[in-house]
XYZ file of C-alpha atoms in Angstrom:
659
model
C -0.783 -24.074 41.075
C 1.102 -22.500 38.561
C 0.780 -18.460 38.324
C 0.416 -16.415 35.331
C 4.201 -16.074 34.666
C 4.930 -19.476 35.117
C 1.876 -20.638 32.628
C 3.248 -17.824 30.226
C 6.857 -18.859 30.442
C 5.908 -22.153 29.476
C 3.870 -21.406 26.715
C 6.747 -19.031 25.332
C 9.179 -21.949 25.239
C 6.834 -24.187 23.830
C 6.377 -21.914 20.698
C 9.743 -20.684 20.807
C 10.965 -24.141 20.266
C 8.462 -24.747 16.936
C 10.080 -21.197 15.571
C 13.804 -22.436 15.852
C 12.820 -25.906 14.579
C 10.708 -24.063 11.794
C 13.834 -22.053 10.689
C 16.221 -24.887 10.927
C 13.532 -27.081 8.554
C 14.002 -24.295 6.242
C 17.488 -23.837 6.605
C 16.916 -20.014 6.620
C 15.086 -17.861 9.078
C 15.287 -15.295 11.936
C 15.224 -17.684 15.249
C 16.765 -15.106 17.649
C 14.592 -12.337 16.681
C 11.687 -14.451 17.060
C 13.122 -15.576 20.583
C 12.939 -12.025 21.364
C 9.213 -11.926 21.033
C 8.323 -15.429 22.824
C 6.536 -13.528 25.975
C 4.897 -10.585 24.012
C 3.335 -13.031 21.532
C 2.144 -15.507 23.995
C 0.433 -12.723 26.149
C -1.039 -11.016 23.162
C -2.087 -14.191 21.065
C -3.357 -16.309 23.894
C -4.567 -13.624 26.489
C -4.904 -10.289 25.376
C -6.397 -10.616 21.997
C -10.133 -10.572 21.129
C -10.230 -13.062 18.138
C -11.348 -16.166 16.283
C -8.823 -18.448 15.557
C -11.324 -20.427 13.513
C -11.902 -16.932 10.986
C -8.738 -14.644 11.912
C -10.132 -12.678 9.232
C -13.150 -11.887 11.248
C -13.891 -7.847 11.069
C -14.795 -7.800 14.482
C -11.118 -9.489 15.954
C -8.507 -7.164 17.494
C -5.719 -7.463 14.917
C -1.522 -8.026 15.414
C 0.724 -6.545 12.598
C 4.152 -7.836 12.983
C 6.252 -4.995 11.444
C 9.831 -6.460 11.981
C 8.476 -9.349 9.218
C 11.486 -11.430 9.906
C 10.483 -12.561 13.183
C 7.538 -13.958 11.613
C 8.380 -17.940 12.863
C 6.717 -17.014 16.267
C 3.572 -16.191 15.107
C 3.428 -18.962 12.618
C 4.549 -21.146 15.383
C 1.689 -19.419 17.616
C -0.725 -20.133 14.870
C 0.153 -23.855 14.495
C -0.156 -24.373 18.442
C -3.783 -22.728 18.272
C -4.576 -24.524 15.433
C -5.500 -21.131 13.068
C -7.077 -21.887 9.953
C -5.185 -20.714 6.834
C -5.878 -21.412 3.249
C -2.959 -23.488 1.570
C -3.860 -23.664 -2.125
C -7.409 -22.097 -1.340
C -8.586 -25.024 1.062
C -9.293 -24.256 4.235
C -7.457 -26.019 7.106
C -5.956 -25.811 10.815
C -2.490 -25.208 10.833
C -0.277 -27.883 12.635
C 3.085 -27.976 13.770
C 3.834 -29.783 10.563
C 2.829 -26.990 8.972
C 4.977 -24.907 10.273
C 7.999 -27.066 9.570
C 6.830 -25.925 5.467
C 8.283 -22.319 6.240
C 9.682 -20.675 3.227
C 8.675 -23.503 0.747
C 7.968 -22.307 -2.526
C 4.499 -24.742 -2.224
C 4.269 -23.311 0.973
C 1.446 -20.392 2.637
C 4.047 -20.270 5.573
C 5.941 -17.943 3.736
C 9.254 -16.007 4.900
C 7.659 -12.652 5.589
C 3.515 -12.126 6.421
C 1.708 -11.843 3.306
C -1.937 -12.437 3.609
C -2.274 -13.090 -0.110
C -0.630 -16.848 0.024
C -3.514 -17.883 2.387
C -2.206 -16.647 5.630
C -5.529 -14.255 6.554
C -3.824 -13.837 9.947
C -1.898 -11.104 8.464
C -3.623 -8.137 6.776
C -0.774 -7.010 5.186
C 2.415 -7.893 3.630
C 5.612 -6.751 5.757
C 9.335 -7.217 5.941
C 10.495 -3.887 4.773
C 11.186 -2.444 7.728
C 9.098 0.759 8.976
C 5.666 0.436 7.805
C 3.483 -2.213 9.932
C 2.740 1.050 12.255
C 0.763 2.696 9.135
C -0.613 -0.768 8.304
C -2.015 -0.581 11.881
C -3.007 3.141 11.155
C -5.175 2.501 8.374
C -6.822 -0.658 10.095
C -7.764 1.347 12.843
C -8.861 4.118 10.701
C -11.506 1.753 8.952
C -12.427 0.350 12.358
C -13.392 4.159 13.411
C -15.402 4.282 10.435
C -17.416 1.149 11.179
C -17.884 1.773 14.852
C -15.945 -1.359 15.809
C -14.392 -1.276 19.071
C -11.134 -3.286 18.720
C -7.497 -2.428 19.108
C -4.898 -2.687 16.731
C -1.246 -3.730 18.070
C 1.753 -3.146 15.961
C 5.300 -4.764 17.041
C 8.344 -3.150 15.722
C 12.250 -3.521 16.204
C 14.558 -0.664 17.752
C 16.696 -0.657 14.741
C 13.667 -0.752 12.671
C 12.925 2.802 14.344
C 15.426 4.355 12.577
C 12.810 4.234 9.652
C 11.310 7.615 9.188
C 8.302 6.323 8.449
C 7.712 4.624 11.795
C 7.710 8.552 12.901
C 5.284 9.657 10.243
C 2.997 7.059 11.525
C 3.389 8.207 15.412
C 2.640 11.597 14.069
C -0.216 10.643 12.209
C -1.929 8.123 15.108
C -1.367 11.117 17.693
C -2.765 13.631 15.297
C -5.933 11.912 14.336
C -5.955 10.544 18.176
C -6.552 6.672 16.886
C -6.141 5.517 20.201
C -7.272 1.733 19.435
C -3.353 1.744 18.158
C -0.719 -0.078 20.364
C 2.596 0.402 19.636
C 5.071 -2.287 20.730
C 8.813 -1.721 20.186
C 11.100 -4.745 20.355
C 14.172 -3.471 22.074
C 16.967 -6.316 22.044
C 19.304 -3.624 21.103
C 20.865 -6.033 18.521
C 20.789 -5.072 14.411
C 21.633 -7.024 11.786
C 25.631 -6.202 11.629
C 25.942 -4.576 14.686
C 24.400 -2.769 17.625
C 21.807 -0.336 17.241
C 22.354 3.368 18.116
C 21.507 5.129 21.290
C 19.326 6.652 19.353
C 17.094 3.462 19.430
C 17.920 2.489 22.801
C 14.555 1.924 25.091
C 15.372 5.026 27.128
C 15.673 7.438 23.469
C 12.605 5.602 22.277
C 10.723 6.675 25.330
C 11.733 10.037 24.918
C 10.860 10.014 21.490
C 7.186 8.422 21.582
C 6.138 10.899 24.509
C 7.211 13.800 22.492
C 5.241 12.905 19.559
C 2.425 12.483 22.399
C 1.812 8.598 23.127
C 1.486 7.273 26.461
C 4.591 5.401 27.088
C 5.914 2.850 29.446
C 9.110 0.459 29.695
C 9.200 -2.671 30.223
C 10.950 -6.056 30.779
C 9.635 -7.727 27.619
C 10.289 -11.140 29.207
C 8.223 -10.798 31.987
C 4.622 -11.839 31.411
C 3.129 -9.591 34.571
C 4.742 -6.329 33.605
C 3.549 -7.032 29.607
C 0.139 -7.811 30.738
C 0.067 -4.826 33.399
C 1.416 -2.508 30.425
C -1.419 -4.071 28.145
C -4.086 -3.226 30.502
C -3.480 0.272 30.507
C -4.624 0.409 26.433
C -8.221 1.390 27.542
C -7.171 4.020 29.597
C -4.926 5.437 26.882
C -7.779 5.325 24.200
C -9.954 7.186 26.322
C -7.346 9.926 27.165
C -6.787 10.395 23.548
C -3.338 9.200 24.049
C -2.437 6.027 22.220
C -0.175 3.515 24.191
C 3.166 2.830 23.245
C 4.927 0.253 25.098
C 8.903 -0.131 24.874
C 9.614 -3.428 25.646
C 13.145 -4.636 26.459
C 14.249 -8.217 25.404
C 16.677 -10.577 24.689
C 17.596 -11.537 20.994
C 18.080 -15.223 21.147
C 16.008 -15.297 24.695
C 16.764 -18.518 26.415
C 19.822 -19.903 24.626
C 23.191 -18.412 25.848
C 24.792 -19.657 22.470
C 22.664 -17.849 20.683
C 23.237 -14.340 22.287
C 25.152 -11.475 20.804
C 26.324 -10.487 17.750
C 26.681 -12.746 14.685
C 23.191 -14.682 14.763
C 20.956 -12.589 12.745
C 19.208 -14.109 10.049
C 21.231 -17.447 10.761
C 19.228 -20.663 11.577
C 20.615 -23.466 14.303
C 22.094 -26.125 12.444
C 20.480 -29.481 12.703
C 23.373 -31.005 14.636
C 22.996 -28.273 16.970
C 19.436 -28.423 17.193
C 18.882 -30.571 20.347
C 21.036 -29.143 22.325
C 19.128 -25.481 21.923
C 16.015 -27.469 22.676
C 17.635 -28.688 25.753
C 18.752 -25.215 26.675
C 15.051 -23.829 26.345
C 13.981 -26.438 28.904
C 16.584 -25.755 31.007
C 15.406 -21.827 31.030
C 12.221 -22.811 31.613
C 13.335 -25.230 34.497
C 15.152 -22.209 35.984
C 12.225 -19.908 35.885
C 10.269 -22.587 37.877
C 8.128 -23.613 35.295
C 9.330 -27.225 34.060
C 6.203 -28.770 35.608
C 3.387 -26.435 34.151
C 0.819 -28.791 33.245
C -1.630 -27.848 29.898
C -4.962 -28.358 31.611
C -3.095 -25.472 33.853
C -2.444 -23.599 30.527
C -5.925 -23.938 29.380
C -7.341 -22.188 32.328
C -4.835 -19.182 32.177
C -4.684 -18.811 28.658
C -8.138 -18.217 26.998
C -8.790 -16.554 23.360
C -11.337 -14.221 24.088
C -13.927 -13.932 21.039
C -14.609 -10.952 19.298
C -17.802 -8.920 19.431
C -20.282 -9.367 16.769
C -19.846 -6.624 13.602
C -22.548 -5.519 11.655
C -23.103 -5.743 7.919
C -21.465 -3.097 5.984
C -24.189 -1.185 3.992
C -24.200 -1.450 0.379
C -23.085 0.594 -2.486
C -25.382 2.392 -4.660
C -24.506 3.318 -8.787
C -22.678 6.614 -8.537
C -24.322 9.670 -10.596
C -23.030 10.064 -13.894
C -20.969 13.122 -15.369
C -23.413 15.727 -16.515
C -25.564 14.975 -12.964
C -22.689 15.612 -11.187
C -21.977 18.790 -13.293
C -25.451 19.795 -12.748
C -25.534 19.009 -8.867
C -21.787 21.179 -8.505
C -23.570 24.071 -10.872
C -20.590 23.785 -13.037
C -22.823 22.260 -15.925
C -22.890 26.018 -17.825
C -19.528 26.644 -17.270
C -18.201 23.989 -18.971
C -21.027 23.943 -21.511
C -19.654 27.548 -22.398
C -15.681 26.538 -22.111
C -16.055 23.333 -23.331
C -13.046 22.672 -21.060
C -12.826 20.892 -17.508
C -9.181 19.853 -15.734
C -9.019 15.940 -15.039
C -8.064 16.854 -11.566
C -10.871 18.739 -11.231
C -12.835 15.931 -12.735
C -11.131 13.289 -10.617
C -12.644 15.375 -7.590
C -16.222 15.409 -9.022
C -16.274 11.723 -9.135
C -14.610 10.776 -5.635
C -17.292 13.118 -4.413
C -19.944 10.940 -6.002
C -18.753 7.460 -5.135
C -18.618 8.888 -1.466
C -22.337 9.873 -1.807
C -23.000 6.129 -3.473
C -20.764 3.768 -1.230
C -19.985 4.234 2.027
C -17.167 1.909 2.335
C -15.147 4.503 0.130
C -12.215 6.813 2.022
C -10.085 9.158 0.742
C -6.565 10.595 1.740
C -4.440 13.238 0.745
C -0.810 14.615 1.722
C -1.735 18.167 2.627
C -2.464 18.997 -1.374
C -6.095 18.158 -1.127
C -7.059 21.755 -2.696
C -4.867 20.906 -5.885
C -5.629 17.716 -6.241
C -9.724 18.222 -5.462
C -10.041 15.456 -2.971
C -11.139 18.400 -0.946
C -14.462 18.085 -2.423
C -14.575 14.445 -0.512
C -13.523 16.176 2.660
C -16.028 18.996 2.762
C -18.847 16.142 2.208
C -17.420 13.428 4.212
C -14.962 14.788 6.755
C -15.309 11.792 8.832
C -14.383 9.408 5.945
C -11.185 11.773 4.536
C -7.929 11.156 6.188
C -5.310 14.033 6.148
C -1.892 12.228 5.816
C -0.112 15.747 5.597
C 3.137 15.897 4.158
C 4.251 12.185 4.616
C 3.438 10.520 1.375
C 5.024 7.205 2.436
C 2.855 6.798 5.369
C -0.550 7.637 3.270
C 0.260 4.909 1.181
C 0.618 2.035 3.560
C -2.124 3.692 5.509
C -4.090 3.361 2.677
C -3.055 -0.213 2.493
C -4.466 -0.947 6.505
C -7.706 0.931 4.895
C -7.556 -1.578 2.226
C -7.170 -4.213 4.553
C -9.844 -2.982 6.820
C -12.387 -3.572 4.111
C -12.271 0.092 2.968
C -12.247 1.664 -0.945
C -9.418 3.881 -0.365
C -8.348 6.573 -2.984
C -4.854 8.189 -1.963
C -4.086 11.203 -3.653
C -0.951 13.575 -4.190
C 1.175 15.305 -6.826
C 2.102 12.103 -9.330
C 5.914 13.260 -8.501
C 5.566 13.138 -4.595
C 4.081 9.517 -4.906
C 7.762 8.304 -6.203
C 8.905 9.154 -2.390
C 6.617 5.998 -1.922
C 7.740 3.702 -4.399
C 8.565 1.267 -1.926
C 5.497 1.588 -0.284
C 3.513 1.062 -2.941
C 5.087 -2.345 -4.050
C 4.668 -3.454 -0.481
C 1.160 -2.558 -0.787
C 0.571 -4.532 -4.130
C 2.583 -7.949 -2.759
C -0.093 -7.654 -0.301
C -2.620 -7.416 -2.534
C -4.124 -4.416 -1.445
C -6.242 -3.012 -4.054
C -5.474 0.725 -3.014
C -6.511 3.545 -5.625
C -3.615 5.667 -5.928
C -4.354 8.758 -7.732
C -1.100 11.367 -9.150
C -2.185 14.645 -10.062
C -0.281 17.595 -11.743
C 2.084 15.000 -14.232
C 4.264 15.438 -17.390
C 6.041 18.869 -18.143
C 3.279 20.953 -18.888
C 3.105 21.837 -15.048
C 5.537 24.064 -16.766
C 6.394 27.296 -14.237
C 6.819 24.919 -10.935
C 9.897 22.975 -12.804
C 11.004 19.285 -12.899
C 10.658 18.934 -9.000
C 7.151 18.944 -9.273
C 6.536 17.125 -12.657
C 5.860 13.054 -12.679
C 8.213 11.949 -15.070
C 9.196 8.288 -13.745
C 6.056 7.130 -12.464
C 4.678 5.934 -15.582
C 7.717 3.667 -16.244
C 7.771 2.438 -12.430
C 3.611 1.682 -12.502
C 3.948 0.012 -15.713
C 7.138 -2.441 -14.646
C 4.166 -4.289 -12.579
C 1.519 -4.034 -15.027
C 1.898 -6.943 -16.731
C 2.551 -9.217 -14.315
C -0.857 -10.720 -12.033
C -1.822 -10.673 -8.696
C -3.447 -13.551 -6.683
C -6.813 -12.051 -8.528
C -5.231 -12.971 -11.748
C -5.774 -8.905 -12.674
C -2.767 -6.591 -13.567
C -0.619 -5.947 -10.583
C -1.380 -2.439 -11.218
C -3.390 -0.597 -13.699
C -2.296 2.562 -15.123
C -4.491 5.180 -16.513
C -3.773 8.478 -18.085
C -7.112 10.262 -19.284
C -7.360 13.135 -21.708
C -10.516 15.066 -20.829
C -12.975 15.209 -17.766
C -15.270 12.972 -19.004
C -12.446 10.009 -19.279
C -11.331 11.184 -16.090
C -14.527 10.785 -14.219
C -15.567 7.407 -15.845
C -11.987 6.139 -14.842
C -12.233 7.055 -11.558
C -15.910 5.508 -11.035
C -14.340 2.213 -12.594
C -11.678 2.319 -10.298
C -13.937 1.959 -7.089
C -15.576 -0.973 -8.692
C -12.225 -2.539 -9.834
C -11.275 -5.372 -7.549
C -7.212 -4.213 -7.886
C -4.683 -1.787 -7.538
C -5.004 1.125 -9.895
C -3.427 4.278 -10.519
C -4.770 7.438 -12.178
C -2.589 10.156 -13.644
C -4.675 13.528 -13.642
C -3.166 16.114 -15.988
C -3.374 19.849 -14.072
C -4.514 22.353 -17.095
C -8.136 22.648 -18.569
C -8.393 20.477 -21.367
C -11.168 20.168 -24.183
C -13.695 17.737 -23.895
C -13.255 15.081 -26.198
C -16.126 12.570 -24.940
C -19.574 12.518 -24.731
C -20.666 12.044 -20.851
C -21.891 8.649 -21.631
C -18.948 7.508 -23.152
C -17.399 4.251 -21.846
C -13.932 3.445 -21.608
C -12.913 -0.152 -20.610
C -9.672 -1.025 -18.556
C -7.199 -1.912 -21.685
C -8.739 -0.061 -24.309
C -8.301 2.686 -26.022
C -9.814 5.660 -28.286
C -9.779 6.469 -31.817
C -10.181 10.358 -31.186
C -9.436 11.016 -35.106
C -9.315 9.653 -38.197
C -7.786 10.623 -41.434
C -9.124 12.633 -44.051
C -8.270 10.834 -47.274
C -5.895 8.354 -47.381
C -3.129 10.905 -47.458
C -1.684 9.929 -51.286
C -0.083 6.378 -49.397
C 1.631 8.145 -46.623
C -0.062 7.798 -43.373
C 0.875 7.553 -39.653
C -0.595 6.678 -36.049
C 0.061 9.195 -33.625
C -0.576 7.163 -30.049
C -0.665 9.416 -26.882
C -2.108 10.091 -23.389
C -3.357 13.135 -21.572
C -2.420 16.659 -22.642
C -0.458 14.944 -25.496
C -3.537 13.759 -27.047
C -4.134 17.262 -27.642
C -1.322 18.304 -29.193
C -1.507 15.184 -31.640
C -4.768 16.458 -32.738
C -3.546 19.809 -33.392
C -0.330 18.283 -35.545
C -2.699 15.711 -37.526
C -4.067 18.901 -38.444
C -1.031 20.275 -39.815
C -0.275 16.732 -41.022
C -3.481 16.996 -42.993
C -2.595 19.930 -44.992
C 0.991 18.345 -45.661
C -1.043 15.158 -47.497
C -0.245 12.930 -44.432
C -3.087 11.014 -43.249
C -2.954 10.476 -39.322
C -4.766 8.830 -37.257
C -5.053 10.027 -33.368
C -5.427 7.372 -30.965
C -5.880 8.079 -26.886
C -3.605 5.253 -25.530
C -5.524 5.856 -21.814
C -4.638 2.873 -20.216
C -1.966 0.313 -19.515
C -1.949 -2.501 -19.834
C -3.594 -1.862 -23.410
C -4.865 -3.989 -26.148
C -1.716 -3.819 -28.081
C -2.496 -5.932 -31.203
C -5.907 -3.656 -31.821
C -3.776 -0.426 -32.006
C -0.877 -2.187 -34.100
C -3.853 -2.936 -36.686
C -4.592 0.652 -37.015
C -1.090 0.876 -38.644
C -2.172 -1.240 -41.538
C -0.235 -4.246 -41.263
C 3.512 -4.713 -42.906
C 4.961 -1.229 -43.282
C 2.912 0.596 -40.887
C 4.196 3.512 -38.745
C 2.966 4.466 -35.116
C 4.385 7.385 -33.767
C 3.809 7.349 -29.767
C 4.027 10.726 -27.882
C 4.362 11.367 -23.994
C 5.198 13.687 -21.868
C 6.870 11.635 -18.948
C 10.093 9.497 -19.646
C 10.674 6.551 -21.547
C 8.799 3.214 -20.750
C 5.206 4.045 -21.243
C 3.093 3.669 -24.230
C 5.972 3.695 -26.577
C 7.571 0.470 -25.076
C 4.254 -1.072 -24.507
C 3.708 -1.049 -28.362
C 7.247 -1.665 -29.300
C 7.624 -4.654 -27.344
C 4.214 -6.042 -28.955
C 5.335 -5.189 -32.352
C 8.799 -6.687 -31.704
C 6.760 -9.925 -31.351
C 5.638 -9.601 -35.059
C 8.063 -7.358 -36.673
C 4.868 -5.974 -39.275
C 5.095 -2.703 -37.985
C 7.157 -0.115 -37.009
C 7.043 2.122 -33.393
C 8.809 5.273 -32.785
C 8.392 7.373 -29.815
C 8.861 10.734 -28.552
C 9.366 11.336 -25.194
C 10.956 13.575 -22.696
C 14.779 12.854 -23.033
C 16.264 15.523 -21.319
C 15.361 16.925 -17.421
C 12.821 19.803 -18.031
C 13.256 23.232 -16.464
C 10.608 25.685 -15.693
C 8.841 27.559 -18.067
C 6.713 30.369 -18.479
C 3.566 28.318 -20.355
C 3.221 24.396 -21.000
C 4.195 25.361 -24.981
C 7.373 26.761 -23.629
C 8.557 23.368 -21.802
C 7.212 20.937 -24.363
C 9.134 23.294 -26.965
C 12.061 22.578 -24.473
C 11.770 18.711 -24.450
C 11.241 18.685 -28.025
C 7.353 17.531 -27.648
C 5.887 20.803 -29.308
C 3.460 20.569 -32.114
C 5.842 21.534 -34.770
C 8.507 18.795 -33.575
C 5.675 16.226 -33.661
C 4.872 17.296 -36.913
C 8.297 16.721 -37.884
C 8.622 13.351 -36.223
C 5.539 12.409 -37.772
C 6.187 13.587 -41.330
C 10.110 12.429 -41.428
C 8.414 8.803 -40.792
C 5.822 9.194 -43.219
C 8.033 9.612 -45.826
């Protein structure tokens, strides 16, 4: 009768062969990294994890996040062997070994790196840009905690990958929040892509680091099935102690095949001519382990996938309170009525709290600026659904992606400038289909005294670069909004929660005059005409299109232009992508002029309209935007003058164009 080690070795070689064959079939991939994980994946997927292969997205299932996404062929191999359900071209199907052989084909759901939106819901997020998987696991664990689901989240990372700072942001975050259902597994095969890993990434160093971060840590032989099982069995005690479990697994890249050991094999598939010998070498390795004669019956008796626990349905959402009701509830109504002003960031905080009251699936994250973004309103009302990520924006965004995959509507807020530290994390979340709601406050140059290190200026161009591509739902990959007052901020925040794709809201810091009544609607892709010209301007006219703070500057400029006999229409272009045809039509056809005004770098409204106008040739689009690096100033007007965006400079530009 075969023992546990022999049975796991038998299965490990079986799926190891499939992973090698799949990479050879695709003529690309990472078979040696896959082979280093054969035993860890076997014990996890066939023995330890509680999950449902017929419903891999079952909310009660344990989850496996592969941070070193290039090793994914070993996961595909196990899924093919088990017959996991996936959805190629939207149709349910049990995965087969033949499916695994379509690895990396353009029409295949078996992608080169994990990605759930391609029809493979075993995965929770796109990975492969290294260092992000543990943050995904943290988000999944946070969602499970809120829903009171007792499931474990396993995250596998590489030793070379451990140089990424985000891993340690996540290690700190998980220990800080005592997310004991996360099990971190470092695959220590000592080899990177071009060299051996540094001493700082050795198993011994990683053990010391993990312990210093407050984790229960154990070092094992990653090819010894009993050691793997015993290490994983410590997860319950670690969780109960408040110290999450970290397993440091010493493995061998290219395990089982001597010709694949050492440097020079990373990302290199086995040549077709060499494949038979490699498979024979794996058989020889199995024989050397005394497991060549293990029967399928013996495997079936020992390796049984445990079913996940049943999970209660999530509570339904209610309609959130409107702007005026929220003002009254917060006892701010009289103050706002008297001043007729309110900061967009303050309105965001009010809207977020209203969403929290109406929808128990709404969660919030912030990066140690909750008293500035006003997500503190949500924190005070719903502390159990708030995640303080501290000064670690990259981790925050990826945790939000994990929360989204765990069924939550995740609002992640910080200063817009600081979000650019997480540009890759944002893009990876969008690649994986996470419908996260990102909020950047303190945007634009009107932040003034704090200077350019705190001003979000590049974020518009970055976000807009993805706004005209479609996600798997058919929506813009990222919808960008820069509201011009508190009413529009409130309304757009509520809409973000209902919209089933990713959004980015940019909220100005300063108190701004209210432009709209409390019931005004702001459809995505739309714009608002906030001022129509008085008279026809003697044939001289211009359309001023802006967003955020600059709408108010344009309103002042339009009044001055009227005194000069120039008819100016002012448009609040609050959303990208926008209805460009509708806005261009406001210019009146051939010879019409639109001047866009933005307190960010190039790539926003001006680019949006210029690209559309270039197709028709009927309307001229000119733009004013920040064309020099700003500096600190005592007032917003000081900085606007410095970057050539003052009211007088807008007037001069518009008058010149109108003439």
